[in-house]
Short mmCIF file of C-alpha atoms and ligand atoms in Angstrom, two decimals:
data_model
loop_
_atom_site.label_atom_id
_atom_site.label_comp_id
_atom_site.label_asym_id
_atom_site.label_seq_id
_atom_site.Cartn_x
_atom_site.Cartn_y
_atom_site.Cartn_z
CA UNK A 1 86.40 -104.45 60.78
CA UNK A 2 87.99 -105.53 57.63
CA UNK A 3 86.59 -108.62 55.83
CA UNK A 4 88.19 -110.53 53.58
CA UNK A 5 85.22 -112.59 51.56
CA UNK A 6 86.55 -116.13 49.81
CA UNK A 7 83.15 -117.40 50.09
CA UNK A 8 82.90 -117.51 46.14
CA UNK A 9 84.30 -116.23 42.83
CA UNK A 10 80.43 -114.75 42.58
CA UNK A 11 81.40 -112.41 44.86
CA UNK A 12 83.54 -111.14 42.38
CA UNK A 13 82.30 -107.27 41.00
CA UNK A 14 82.99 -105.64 37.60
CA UNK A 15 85.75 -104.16 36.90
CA UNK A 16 86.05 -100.39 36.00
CA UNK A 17 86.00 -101.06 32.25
CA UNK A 18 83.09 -102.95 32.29
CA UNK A 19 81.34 -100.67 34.31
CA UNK A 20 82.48 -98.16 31.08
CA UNK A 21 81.74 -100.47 28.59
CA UNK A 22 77.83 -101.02 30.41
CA UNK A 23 77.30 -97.33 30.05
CA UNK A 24 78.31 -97.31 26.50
CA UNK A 25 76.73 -100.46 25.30
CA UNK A 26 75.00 -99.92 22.10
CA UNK A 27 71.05 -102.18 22.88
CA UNK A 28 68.06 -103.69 21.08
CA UNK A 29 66.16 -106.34 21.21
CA UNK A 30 67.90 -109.29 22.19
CA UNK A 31 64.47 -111.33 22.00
CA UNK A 32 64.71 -110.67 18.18
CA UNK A 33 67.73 -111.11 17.96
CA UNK A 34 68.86 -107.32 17.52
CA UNK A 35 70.89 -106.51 19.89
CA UNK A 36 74.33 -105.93 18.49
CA UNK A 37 76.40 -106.36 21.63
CA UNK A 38 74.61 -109.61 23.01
CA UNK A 39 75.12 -111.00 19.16
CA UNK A 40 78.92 -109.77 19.42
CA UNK A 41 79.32 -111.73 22.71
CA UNK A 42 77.75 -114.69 21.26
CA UNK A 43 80.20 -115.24 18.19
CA UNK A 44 83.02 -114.17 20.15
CA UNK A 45 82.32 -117.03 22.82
CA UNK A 46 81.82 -119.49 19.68
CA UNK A 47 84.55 -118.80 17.65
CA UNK A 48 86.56 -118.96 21.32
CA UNK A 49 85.37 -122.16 22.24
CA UNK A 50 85.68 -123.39 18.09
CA UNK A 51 81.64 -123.76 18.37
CA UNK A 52 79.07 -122.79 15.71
CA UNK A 53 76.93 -120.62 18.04
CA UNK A 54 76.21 -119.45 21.43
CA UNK A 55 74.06 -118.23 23.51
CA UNK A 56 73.64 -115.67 26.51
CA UNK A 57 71.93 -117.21 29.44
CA UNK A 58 71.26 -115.60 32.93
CA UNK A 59 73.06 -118.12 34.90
CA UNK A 60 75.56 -121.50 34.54
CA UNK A 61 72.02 -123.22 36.15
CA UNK A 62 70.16 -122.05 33.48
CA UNK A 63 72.73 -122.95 31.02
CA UNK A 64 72.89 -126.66 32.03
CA UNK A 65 68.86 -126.68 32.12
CA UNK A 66 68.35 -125.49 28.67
CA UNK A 67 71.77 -127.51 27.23
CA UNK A 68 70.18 -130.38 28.91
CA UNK A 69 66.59 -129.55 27.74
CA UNK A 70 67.97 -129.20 24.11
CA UNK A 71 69.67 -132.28 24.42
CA UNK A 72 67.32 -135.03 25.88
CA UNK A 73 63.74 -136.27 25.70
CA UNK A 74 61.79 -136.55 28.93
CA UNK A 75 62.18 -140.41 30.33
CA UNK A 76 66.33 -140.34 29.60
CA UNK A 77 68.63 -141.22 31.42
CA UNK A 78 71.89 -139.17 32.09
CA UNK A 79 75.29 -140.52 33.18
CA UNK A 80 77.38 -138.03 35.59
CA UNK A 81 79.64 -137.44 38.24
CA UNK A 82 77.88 -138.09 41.77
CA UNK A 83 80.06 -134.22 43.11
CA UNK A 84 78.79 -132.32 40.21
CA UNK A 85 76.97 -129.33 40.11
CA UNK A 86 74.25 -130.53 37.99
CA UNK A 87 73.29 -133.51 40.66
CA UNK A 88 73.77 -131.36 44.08
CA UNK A 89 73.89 -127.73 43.32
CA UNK A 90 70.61 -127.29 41.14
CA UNK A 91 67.93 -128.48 43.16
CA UNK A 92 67.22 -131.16 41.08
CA UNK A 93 66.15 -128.65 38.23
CA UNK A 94 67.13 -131.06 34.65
CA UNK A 95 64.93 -134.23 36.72
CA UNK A 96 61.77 -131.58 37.67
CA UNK A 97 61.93 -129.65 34.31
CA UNK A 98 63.76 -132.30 31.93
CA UNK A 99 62.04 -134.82 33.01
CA UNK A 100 65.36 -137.07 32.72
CA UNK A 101 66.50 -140.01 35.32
CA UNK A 102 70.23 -139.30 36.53
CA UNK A 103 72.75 -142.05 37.31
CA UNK A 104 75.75 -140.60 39.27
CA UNK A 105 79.39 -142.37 38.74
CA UNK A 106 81.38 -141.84 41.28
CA UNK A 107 83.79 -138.94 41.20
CA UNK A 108 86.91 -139.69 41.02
CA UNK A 109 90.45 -137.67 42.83
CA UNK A 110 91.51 -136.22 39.15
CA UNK A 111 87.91 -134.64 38.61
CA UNK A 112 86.26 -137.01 36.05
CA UNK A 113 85.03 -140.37 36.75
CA UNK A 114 86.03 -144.25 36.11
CA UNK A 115 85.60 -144.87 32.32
CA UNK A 116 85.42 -148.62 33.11
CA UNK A 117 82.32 -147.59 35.14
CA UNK A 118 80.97 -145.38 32.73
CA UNK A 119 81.54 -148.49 30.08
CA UNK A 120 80.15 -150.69 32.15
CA UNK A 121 77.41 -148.78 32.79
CA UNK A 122 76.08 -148.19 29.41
CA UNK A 123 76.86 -151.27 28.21
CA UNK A 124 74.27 -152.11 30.63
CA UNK A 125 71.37 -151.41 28.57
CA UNK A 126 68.98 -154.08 28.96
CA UNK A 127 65.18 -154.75 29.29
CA UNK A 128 63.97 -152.03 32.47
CA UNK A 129 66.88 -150.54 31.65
CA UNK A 130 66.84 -146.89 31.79
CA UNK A 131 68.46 -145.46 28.28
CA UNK A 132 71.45 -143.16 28.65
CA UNK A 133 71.38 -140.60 25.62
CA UNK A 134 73.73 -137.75 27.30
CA UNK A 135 77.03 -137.34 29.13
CA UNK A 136 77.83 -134.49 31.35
CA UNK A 137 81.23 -133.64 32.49
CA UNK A 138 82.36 -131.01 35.18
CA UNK A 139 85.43 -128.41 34.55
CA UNK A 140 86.65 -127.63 36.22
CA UNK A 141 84.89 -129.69 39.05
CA UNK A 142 84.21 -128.27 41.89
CA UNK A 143 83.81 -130.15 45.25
CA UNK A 144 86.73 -132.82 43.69
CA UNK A 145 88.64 -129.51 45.05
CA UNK A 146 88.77 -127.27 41.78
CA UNK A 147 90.51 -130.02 39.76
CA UNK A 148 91.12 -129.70 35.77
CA UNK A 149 89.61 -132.19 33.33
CA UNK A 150 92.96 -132.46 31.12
CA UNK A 151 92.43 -132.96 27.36
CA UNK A 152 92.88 -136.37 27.32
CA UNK A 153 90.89 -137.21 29.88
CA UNK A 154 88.27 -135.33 27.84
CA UNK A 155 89.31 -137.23 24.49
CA UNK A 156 89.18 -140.20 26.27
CA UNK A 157 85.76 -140.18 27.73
CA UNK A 158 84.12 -138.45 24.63
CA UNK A 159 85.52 -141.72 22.22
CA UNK A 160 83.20 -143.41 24.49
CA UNK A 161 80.33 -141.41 24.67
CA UNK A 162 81.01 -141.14 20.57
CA UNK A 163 81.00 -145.30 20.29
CA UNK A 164 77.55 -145.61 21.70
CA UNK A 165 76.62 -142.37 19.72
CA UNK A 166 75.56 -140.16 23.11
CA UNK A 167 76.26 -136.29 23.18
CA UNK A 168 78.48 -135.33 25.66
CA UNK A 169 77.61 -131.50 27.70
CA UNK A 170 80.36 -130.08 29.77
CA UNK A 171 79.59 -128.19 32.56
CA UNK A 172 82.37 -125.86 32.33
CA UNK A 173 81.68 -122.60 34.36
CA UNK A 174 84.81 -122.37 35.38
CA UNK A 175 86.04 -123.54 31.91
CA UNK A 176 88.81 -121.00 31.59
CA UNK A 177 90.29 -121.54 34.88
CA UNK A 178 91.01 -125.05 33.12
CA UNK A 179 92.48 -123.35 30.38
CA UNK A 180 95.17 -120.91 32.18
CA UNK A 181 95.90 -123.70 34.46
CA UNK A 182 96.59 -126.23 31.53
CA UNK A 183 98.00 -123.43 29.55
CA UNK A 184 95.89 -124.32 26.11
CA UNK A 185 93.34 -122.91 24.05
CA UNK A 186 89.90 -123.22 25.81
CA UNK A 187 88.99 -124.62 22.28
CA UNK A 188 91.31 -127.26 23.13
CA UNK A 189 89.48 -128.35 26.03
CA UNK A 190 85.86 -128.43 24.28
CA UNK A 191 86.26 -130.16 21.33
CA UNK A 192 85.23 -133.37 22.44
CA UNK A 193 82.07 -131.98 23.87
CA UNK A 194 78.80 -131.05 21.78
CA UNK A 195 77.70 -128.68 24.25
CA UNK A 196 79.16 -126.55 26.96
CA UNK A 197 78.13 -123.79 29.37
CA UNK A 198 80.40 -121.05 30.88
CA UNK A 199 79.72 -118.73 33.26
CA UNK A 200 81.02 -114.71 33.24
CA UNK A 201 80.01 -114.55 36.53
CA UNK A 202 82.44 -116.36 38.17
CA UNK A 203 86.15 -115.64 37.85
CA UNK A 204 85.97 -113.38 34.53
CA UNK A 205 83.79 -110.99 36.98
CA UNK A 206 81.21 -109.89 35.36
CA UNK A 207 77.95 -108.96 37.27
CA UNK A 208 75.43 -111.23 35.45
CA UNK A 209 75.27 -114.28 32.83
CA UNK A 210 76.87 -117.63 31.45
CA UNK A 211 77.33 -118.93 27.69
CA UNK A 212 76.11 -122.03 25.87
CA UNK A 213 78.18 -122.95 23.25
CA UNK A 214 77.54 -125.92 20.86
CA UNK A 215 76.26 -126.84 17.33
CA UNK A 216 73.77 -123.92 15.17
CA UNK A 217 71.12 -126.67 15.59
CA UNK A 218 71.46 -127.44 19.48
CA UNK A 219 72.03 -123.54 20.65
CA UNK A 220 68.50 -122.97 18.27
CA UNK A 221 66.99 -125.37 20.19
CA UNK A 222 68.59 -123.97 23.79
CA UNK A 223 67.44 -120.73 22.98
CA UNK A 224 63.57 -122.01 22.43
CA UNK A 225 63.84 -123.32 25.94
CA UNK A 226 65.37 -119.87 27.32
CA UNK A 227 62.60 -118.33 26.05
CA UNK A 228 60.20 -120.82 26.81
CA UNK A 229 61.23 -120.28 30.23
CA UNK A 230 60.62 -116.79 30.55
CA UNK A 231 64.50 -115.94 30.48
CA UNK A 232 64.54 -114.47 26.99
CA UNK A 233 66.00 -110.93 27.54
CA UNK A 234 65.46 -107.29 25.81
CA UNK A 235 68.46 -104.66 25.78
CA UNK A 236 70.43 -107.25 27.35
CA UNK A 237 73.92 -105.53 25.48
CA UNK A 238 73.83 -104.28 29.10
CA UNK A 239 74.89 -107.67 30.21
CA UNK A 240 76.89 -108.48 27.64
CA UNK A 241 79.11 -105.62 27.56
CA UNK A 242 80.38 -106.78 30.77
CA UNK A 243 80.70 -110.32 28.75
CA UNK A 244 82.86 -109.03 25.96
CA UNK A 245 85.39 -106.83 28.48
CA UNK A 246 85.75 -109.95 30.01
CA UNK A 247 86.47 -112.48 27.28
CA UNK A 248 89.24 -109.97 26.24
CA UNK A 249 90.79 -109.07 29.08
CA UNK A 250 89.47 -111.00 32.30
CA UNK A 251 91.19 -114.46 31.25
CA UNK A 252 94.94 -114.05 31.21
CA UNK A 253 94.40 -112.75 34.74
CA UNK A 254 93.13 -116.06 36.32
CA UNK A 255 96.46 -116.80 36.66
CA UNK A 256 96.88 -114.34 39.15
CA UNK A 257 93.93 -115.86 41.63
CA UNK A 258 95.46 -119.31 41.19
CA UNK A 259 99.19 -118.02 42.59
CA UNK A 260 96.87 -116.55 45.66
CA UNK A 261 94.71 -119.88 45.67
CA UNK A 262 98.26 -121.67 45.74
CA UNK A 263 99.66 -119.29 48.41
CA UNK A 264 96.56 -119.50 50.41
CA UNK A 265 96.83 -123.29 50.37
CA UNK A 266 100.93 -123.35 51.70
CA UNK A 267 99.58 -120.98 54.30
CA UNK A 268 97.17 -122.97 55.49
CA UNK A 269 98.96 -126.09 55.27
CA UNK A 270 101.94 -124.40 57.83
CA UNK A 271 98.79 -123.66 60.62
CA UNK A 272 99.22 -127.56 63.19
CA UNK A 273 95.12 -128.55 62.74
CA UNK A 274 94.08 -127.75 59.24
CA UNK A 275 94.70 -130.69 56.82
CA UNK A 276 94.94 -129.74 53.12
CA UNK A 277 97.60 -130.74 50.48
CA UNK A 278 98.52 -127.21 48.73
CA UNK A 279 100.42 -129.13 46.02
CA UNK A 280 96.63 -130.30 44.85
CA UNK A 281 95.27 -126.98 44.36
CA UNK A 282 94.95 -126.22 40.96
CA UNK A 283 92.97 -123.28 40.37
CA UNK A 284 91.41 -121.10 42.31
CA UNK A 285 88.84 -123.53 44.62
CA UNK A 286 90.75 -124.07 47.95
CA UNK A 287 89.24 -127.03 49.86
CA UNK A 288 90.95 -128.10 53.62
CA UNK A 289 89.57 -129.82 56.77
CA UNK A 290 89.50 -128.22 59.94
CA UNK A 291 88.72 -130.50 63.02
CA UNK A 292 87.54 -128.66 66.20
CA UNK A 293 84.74 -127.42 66.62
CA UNK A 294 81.40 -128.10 64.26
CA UNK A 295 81.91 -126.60 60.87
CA UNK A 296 79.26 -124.17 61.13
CA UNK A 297 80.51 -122.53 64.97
CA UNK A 298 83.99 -122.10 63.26
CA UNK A 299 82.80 -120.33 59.81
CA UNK A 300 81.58 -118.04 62.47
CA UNK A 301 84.86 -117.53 64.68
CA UNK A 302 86.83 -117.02 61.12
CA UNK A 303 84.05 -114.49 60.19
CA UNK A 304 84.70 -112.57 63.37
CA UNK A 305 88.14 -112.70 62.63
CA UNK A 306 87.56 -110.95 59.52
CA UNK A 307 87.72 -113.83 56.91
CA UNK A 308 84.65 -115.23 55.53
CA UNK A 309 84.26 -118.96 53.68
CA UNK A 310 81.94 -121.67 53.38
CA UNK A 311 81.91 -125.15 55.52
CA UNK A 312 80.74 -127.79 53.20
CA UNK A 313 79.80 -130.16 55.60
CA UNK A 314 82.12 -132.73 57.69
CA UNK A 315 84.73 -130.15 58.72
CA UNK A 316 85.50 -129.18 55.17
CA UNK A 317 85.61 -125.99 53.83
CA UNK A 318 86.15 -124.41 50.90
CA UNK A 319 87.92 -120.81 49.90
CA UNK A 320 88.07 -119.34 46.80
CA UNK A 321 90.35 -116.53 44.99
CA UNK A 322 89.08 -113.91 42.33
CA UNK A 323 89.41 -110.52 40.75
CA UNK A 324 89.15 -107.98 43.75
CA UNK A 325 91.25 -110.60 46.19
CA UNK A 326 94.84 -109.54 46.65
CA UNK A 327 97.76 -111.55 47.89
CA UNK A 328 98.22 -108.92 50.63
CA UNK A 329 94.21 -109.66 51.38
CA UNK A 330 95.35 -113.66 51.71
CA UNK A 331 97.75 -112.73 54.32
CA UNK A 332 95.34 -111.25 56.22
CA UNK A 333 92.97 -114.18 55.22
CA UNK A 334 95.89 -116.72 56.87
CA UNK A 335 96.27 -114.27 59.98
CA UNK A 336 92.46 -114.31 61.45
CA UNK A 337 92.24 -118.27 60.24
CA UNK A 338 95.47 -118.91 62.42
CA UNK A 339 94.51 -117.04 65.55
CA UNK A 340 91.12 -119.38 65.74
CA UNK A 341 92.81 -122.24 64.92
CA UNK A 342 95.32 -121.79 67.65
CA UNK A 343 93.16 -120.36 70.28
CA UNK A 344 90.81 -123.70 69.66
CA UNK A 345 93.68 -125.96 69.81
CA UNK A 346 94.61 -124.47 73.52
C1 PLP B 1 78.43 -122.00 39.97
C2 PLP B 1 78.36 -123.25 39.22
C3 PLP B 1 77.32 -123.50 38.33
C4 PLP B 1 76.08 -122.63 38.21
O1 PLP B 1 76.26 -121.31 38.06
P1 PLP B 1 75.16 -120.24 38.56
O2 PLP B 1 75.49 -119.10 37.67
O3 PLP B 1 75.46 -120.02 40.00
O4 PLP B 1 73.81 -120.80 38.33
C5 PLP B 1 77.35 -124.64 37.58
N1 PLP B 1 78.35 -125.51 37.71
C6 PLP B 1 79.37 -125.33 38.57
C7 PLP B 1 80.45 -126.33 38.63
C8 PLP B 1 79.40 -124.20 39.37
O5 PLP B 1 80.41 -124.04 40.23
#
């Protein structure tokens, strides 16, 4: 039977010119720092992102880990949203390796969190007191349903971070999905951050990787922890030939899995027993409840029916667009979600 998968934009694959470009790639050692297509991704993702340097890292994990480890002595203290990535989707990776303390703020419906709490608490800084010397952002974030971190938002929360001198790292793997939605520069969206990871992986398709971007001096110091963590990499040009297809021709197209996204949400909203507000969907991360039946027995009725996605706990789930998924293949998608929802509802 057919399957439609909107489990993740991971399970995105490369597109035919990448696959061409991989084959072609000229290599060397990326270790030493010779290998001209891994150097030609790097200062095209810097000069994109209006950073001194960048770096090629195996995954948006790893890219927050060293960003983090670059960043922070062991015994800080990091402020962050309590629905990011970095708190519940890294097992805890930046406290075991890092060493650091995290204090989650509360996520709030427009993807950041309340400045007046984040004021608050680092103004806090007393005797016993852990000390907060970085601030991590999410964007686009995630479980807050896919929602863009506007520019001023960004602003806004750096001038804080700035006024009690703390770096600020942006989690941005799905940084240009940000960007097409908002319709700016992705520049325009970093420049209040000193660091910022993005995967290729993701939406732009490619099989493997994820960019830090920030100052000469902090991606130096991310790429002594890459290598210090065994993920230092040889003729990886075969990686980032994949990277470079996609930074020049993979971005534009986002658009595209945000009108399915979109569609996907005003189909769903028109099936009686799935809650979701489509006009909330921004980008390509589709979140709705389902009540019925416990999350996990109905992810497998929908996979039976041919369309796979991920419960995420309390009858939510989430479904996600990319490069590969076609608005014919969200049809379907709505078709085999309808029929459970309808038979259940009998
Ligand atoms: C996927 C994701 C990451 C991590 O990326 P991996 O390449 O899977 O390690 C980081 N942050 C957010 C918000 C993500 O969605």
């Amino acid at each position: 039977m057919r399957t439609v998968d909107l489990r993740s934009d991971t399970k995105s694959l490369p597109s035919p010119e990448m696959r061409r470009a991989i084959a072609k790639a000229e290599l060397g050692d990326d270790d030493s720092g010779e290998d001209p297509t891994v150097n030609r991704l790097e200062a095209m993702a810097a000069k994109m992102l209006g950073k001194e340097a960048a770096l090629l890292v195996s995954s948006g994990t790893q890219g927050n880990l060293v960003s983090i480890l670059a960043e922070t002595n062991r015994g800080d203290h990091i402020l962050l949203g309590d629905q990011t990535h970095i708190y519940l989707g890294e097992g805890g990776g930046v406290a075991q390796i890092a060493g650091v303390s995290l204090y989650p703020l509360k996520n709030t419906d427009d993807g950041l969190f309340s400045l007046d709490e984040m004021k608050a608490t680092l103004h806090a800084g007393e005797y016993g007191w852990p000390k907060a010397t970085l601030v991590c952002i999410e964007n686009t974030q995630n479980l807050v349903g896919g929602k863009v971190v506007t520019p001023e938002m960004m602003r806004q929360a750096g001038e804080i971070a700035r006024s009690y001198n703390l770096p600020v790292h942006l989690d941005g793997a799905r940084l240009f999905n940000a960007a097409v939605y908002l319709r700016v520069p992705v520049a325009e969206l970093v420049k209040d951050v000193d660091s910022v990871t993005f995967c290729l992986s993701k939406g732009l398709a490619c099989p493997v990787g994820s960019i830090v971007c920030g100052s000469k001096k902090m991606v130096d110091e991310a790429r002594k922890w890459r290598k210090l963590l065994g993920s230092s990499m040889r003729q990886a040009g075969i990686i980032a030939a994949a990277g470079v297809v996609a930074l020049e021709h993979m971005v534009d197209r986002l658009a595209e899995d945000h009108q399915n996204a979109y569609r996907l949400a005003r189909g769903l909203a028109s099936i009686p027993g799935v809650e979701i507000d489509p006009e909330g969907v921004q980008t390509n991360l589709v979140f709705c409840k389902i009540a019925g039946a416990p999350g996990n027995e109905l992810s497998q009725r929908f996979a039976e029916r041919g369309v796979k996605f991920y419960h995420m706990g309390q009858q939510r789930f989430r479904l996600v667009t990319y490069y590969g998924i076609t608005s014919e293949d969200i049809d379907y998608a709505l078709e085999g979600i309808e029929a459970v929802v309808r038979k259940q509802g009998r």
